[in-house]
Coordinates of C-alpha atoms in Angstrom, one line a residue:
M499 CA 130.5 70.4 136.8
R500 CA 129.3 72.5 133.8
H501 CA 127.7 75.8 134.6
D502 CA 124.2 76.3 133.5
S503 CA 125.1 79.1 131.1
T504 CA 127.5 76.9 129.1
P505 CA 126.1 75.1 126.1
P506 CA 126.4 71.3 126.4
P507 CA 129.1 69.5 124.4
A508 CA 128.5 69.2 120.7
H509 CA 128.3 65.4 120.8
R510 CA 125.4 65.6 123.2
T511 CA 123.3 67.9 121.1
R512 CA 119.9 66.7 119.8
R513 CA 118.5 68.3 116.7
T514 CA 114.8 68.5 115.9
E515 CA 115.4 69.6 112.4
G516 CA 113.8 67.2 110.0
T517 CA 112.2 65.2 112.8
R518 CA 108.6 65.1 114.1
V519 CA 108.1 65.7 117.7
R520 CA 105.0 65.0 119.7
G521 CA 103.5 65.6 123.1
R522 CA 105.5 67.5 125.6
A523 CA 108.5 67.7 123.2
E524 CA 106.3 69.3 120.6
R525 CA 105.0 71.8 123.1
V526 CA 108.5 72.7 124.2
V527 CA 109.7 73.2 120.6
S528 CA 106.6 75.4 119.8
A529 CA 107.1 77.5 123.0
V530 CA 110.8 78.1 122.4
L531 CA 110.4 79.0 118.7
T532 CA 107.5 81.3 119.4
A533 CA 109.4 83.0 122.2
T534 CA 112.5 83.4 120.0
H535 CA 110.4 85.0 117.3
E536 CA 108.9 87.4 119.8
E537 CA 112.3 88.3 121.3
L538 CA 113.8 88.8 117.9
G539 CA 111.0 91.3 117.2
R540 CA 111.6 93.0 120.5
V541 CA 115.3 93.4 120.7
G542 CA 116.7 92.3 117.3
Y543 CA 119.3 89.7 116.6
G544 CA 122.4 91.2 118.3
A545 CA 120.7 91.7 121.7
L546 CA 118.8 88.5 121.7
R547 CA 119.8 86.3 124.6
I548 CA 119.0 82.6 125.2
E549 CA 118.3 83.4 128.8
D550 CA 115.4 85.8 127.8
V551 CA 114.0 83.2 125.4
A552 CA 114.1 80.6 128.2
A553 CA 112.3 83.0 130.6
R554 CA 109.6 83.9 128.0
S555 CA 109.0 80.3 126.9
G556 CA 109.3 78.8 130.4
V557 CA 111.8 76.2 129.1
N558 CA 115.2 75.7 130.8
K559 CA 118.0 77.2 128.7
T560 CA 120.0 73.9 128.9
T561 CA 117.1 72.3 127.1
I562 CA 117.2 75.0 124.4
Y563 CA 121.0 74.6 124.0
R564 CA 120.6 70.8 123.6
R565 CA 118.3 71.3 120.6
W566 CA 119.8 74.4 119.1
P567 CA 123.5 74.8 120.2
T568 CA 123.9 78.3 118.7
K569 CA 121.8 81.4 118.6
A570 CA 121.9 81.4 114.8
E571 CA 120.4 77.9 114.6
L572 CA 117.7 78.8 117.1
V573 CA 116.7 82.0 115.2
A574 CA 116.8 80.2 111.8
A575 CA 114.5 77.5 113.2
S576 CA 112.1 80.1 114.6
M577 CA 111.9 81.9 111.3
R578 CA 111.4 78.7 109.3
A579 CA 108.6 77.6 111.7
A580 CA 106.8 81.0 111.4
H581 CA 107.0 80.6 107.6
D582 CA 105.9 77.0 107.5
E583 CA 102.8 77.8 109.7
E584 CA 101.4 80.1 107.0
E585 CA 98.4 78.6 105.3
A586 CA 98.9 77.6 101.7
I587 CA 97.4 80.1 99.2
D588 CA 95.2 79.1 96.3
T589 CA 92.4 81.5 95.6
G590 CA 91.8 80.1 92.1
T591 CA 93.3 83.2 90.4
L592 CA 96.8 84.7 90.2
R593 CA 95.4 88.1 91.1
G594 CA 93.8 86.7 94.2
D595 CA 96.9 84.8 95.2
L596 CA 99.1 87.8 94.9
L597 CA 96.7 90.0 96.7
T598 CA 96.5 87.5 99.6
V599 CA 100.3 87.3 99.8
V600 CA 100.7 91.1 99.8
M601 CA 98.0 91.7 102.4
R602 CA 99.4 89.0 104.6
T603 CA 102.8 90.6 104.4
V604 CA 101.3 94.0 105.2
R605 CA 99.5 92.7 108.3
T606 CA 102.7 90.9 109.5
C607 CA 104.8 94.0 109.1
Q608 CA 102.3 96.0 111.2
T609 CA 102.6 93.8 114.2
P610 CA 105.2 94.6 116.9
T611 CA 107.1 91.4 116.1
G612 CA 107.0 92.1 112.4
R613 CA 108.2 95.6 112.8
G614 CA 111.1 94.3 115.0
I615 CA 112.1 91.8 112.4
V616 CA 112.1 94.3 109.6
R617 CA 114.1 96.6 111.8
M618 CA 116.6 93.8 112.4
M619 CA 117.0 93.1 108.7
Q620 CA 117.5 96.8 108.0
M621 CA 119.8 97.8 110.9
E622 CA 121.8 94.6 111.4
R623 CA 122.5 93.5 107.9
A624 CA 126.2 94.0 108.5
D625 CA 126.1 91.0 110.8
P626 CA 127.0 87.9 108.6
E627 CA 124.5 85.7 110.5
V628 CA 121.7 88.2 110.0
E629 CA 122.5 88.5 106.3
A630 CA 122.5 84.7 106.0
L631 CA 119.1 84.5 107.8
S632 CA 117.7 87.2 105.5
R633 CA 119.0 85.5 102.4
V634 CA 117.3 82.2 103.4
L635 CA 114.0 84.0 104.1
R636 CA 114.2 85.9 100.8
D637 CA 114.8 82.7 98.9
R638 CA 111.9 81.0 100.6
R639 CA 109.5 83.9 99.8
R640 CA 110.8 84.0 96.2
Q641 CA 110.2 80.3 95.7
R642 CA 106.7 80.5 97.1
N643 CA 105.8 83.5 94.9
T644 CA 107.4 82.1 91.8
A645 CA 105.2 79.0 92.3
L646 CA 102.2 81.2 92.3
L647 CA 103.3 82.7 89.0
E648 CA 103.9 79.3 87.5
R649 CA 100.5 78.2 88.5
G650 CA 99.1 81.4 86.9
I651 CA 101.0 80.6 83.7
A652 CA 99.6 77.0 83.7
R653 CA 96.1 78.5 83.9
G654 CA 96.8 80.8 81.0
E655 CA 96.7 84.0 83.1
L656 CA 100.2 85.0 82.0
P657 CA 102.3 84.6 78.9
A658 CA 104.5 81.5 79.1
D659 CA 107.6 83.6 78.5
V660 CA 106.9 86.3 81.1
N661 CA 110.0 87.3 83.2
K662 CA 108.9 86.0 86.6
E663 CA 111.7 87.8 88.5
L664 CA 110.8 91.1 87.0
L665 CA 107.1 90.7 87.7
L666 CA 107.7 89.9 91.4
D667 CA 110.1 92.8 91.7
L668 CA 107.4 95.2 90.3
V669 CA 104.7 93.9 92.5
F670 CA 106.5 93.6 95.8
G671 CA 109.2 96.3 95.3
G672 CA 106.6 99.0 95.3
I673 CA 104.7 97.6 98.2
Y674 CA 107.8 97.2 100.4
A675 CA 109.0 100.7 99.5
R676 CA 105.7 102.2 100.6
L677 CA 105.3 100.0 103.7
I678 CA 108.8 99.8 105.0
H679 CA 110.9 102.5 103.6
R680 CA 108.3 105.3 103.7
G681 CA 106.3 104.0 106.6
E682 CA 103.0 104.5 104.8
D683 CA 100.0 102.2 105.0
V684 CA 99.1 99.9 102.2
S685 CA 95.4 99.4 101.8
E686 CA 93.9 96.5 100.0
D687 CA 92.6 98.9 97.3
Y688 CA 96.1 100.2 96.7
A689 CA 97.6 96.7 96.6
A690 CA 94.9 95.5 94.2
A691 CA 95.6 98.5 91.9
A692 CA 99.3 97.8 91.9
I693 CA 98.8 94.1 91.1
N694 CA 96.3 94.9 88.4
T695 CA 98.7 97.4 86.8
V696 CA 101.6 94.9 86.8
L697 CA 99.5 92.0 85.5
A698 CA 98.0 94.1 82.7
G699 CA 101.4 95.0 81.5
A700 CA 102.6 91.5 81.8
C701 CA 99.7 90.1 79.8
A702 CA 100.4 92.8 77.1
G703 CA 103.9 91.4 76.8
A704 CA 105.7 94.2 78.7
A705 CA 107.3 91.9 81.3
R706 CA 109.6 90.2 78.9
L707 CA 113.3 91.1 79.1
P708 CA 115.3 91.1 75.9
N709 CA 117.8 88.3 75.5
E710 CA 121.5 89.0 75.4
S711 CA 121.7 89.0 71.6
Q712 CA 119.0 91.7 71.4
Q713 CA 120.7 93.8 74.1
Q714 CA 124.0 93.7 72.2
K715 CA 122.5 95.1 69.0

């Protein structure tokens, strides 16, 4: 007989990724992913235990193992779920969209769970699984924010040849430095001023990077 602490055989696993679950199954998935997110914020990735997720969610750990056979898969699903639950942003202006994203990020980082996840990404980056999770989250955020810029370009709020990567680095790099690295508050007025400064420079043509031929001259 298999002990309760041992994950079920691989051929018996049942994935929820890419499927729609309803009723009790949906409640189980939601409870487990929420509990995982909270535990991740509380103890970080290395110390996270399926037993604690089970206790917090009220779901038997064998049920968790059947859906997510590894801790990495469970944490990845939890982070994706938290990202997907965010409301779509469309304020009608690029400035409004960026300000909404920035202030949402500020509020998240100021919660206990948010602080724990930031700490995990800073302190546990040497763990290959943590780095892989961080990379997925960075890519998702980048795609979302790039889409906001492309919408702004389509509305004529930015030059068509603006360097989108540079613009995002300038907006979010300063915010993250103040909020995370220096541990200082980011007010909405501060965020708005930072965004206004970057957008003004971009509209004036300052956010274009020279091409390779120009750099070689």
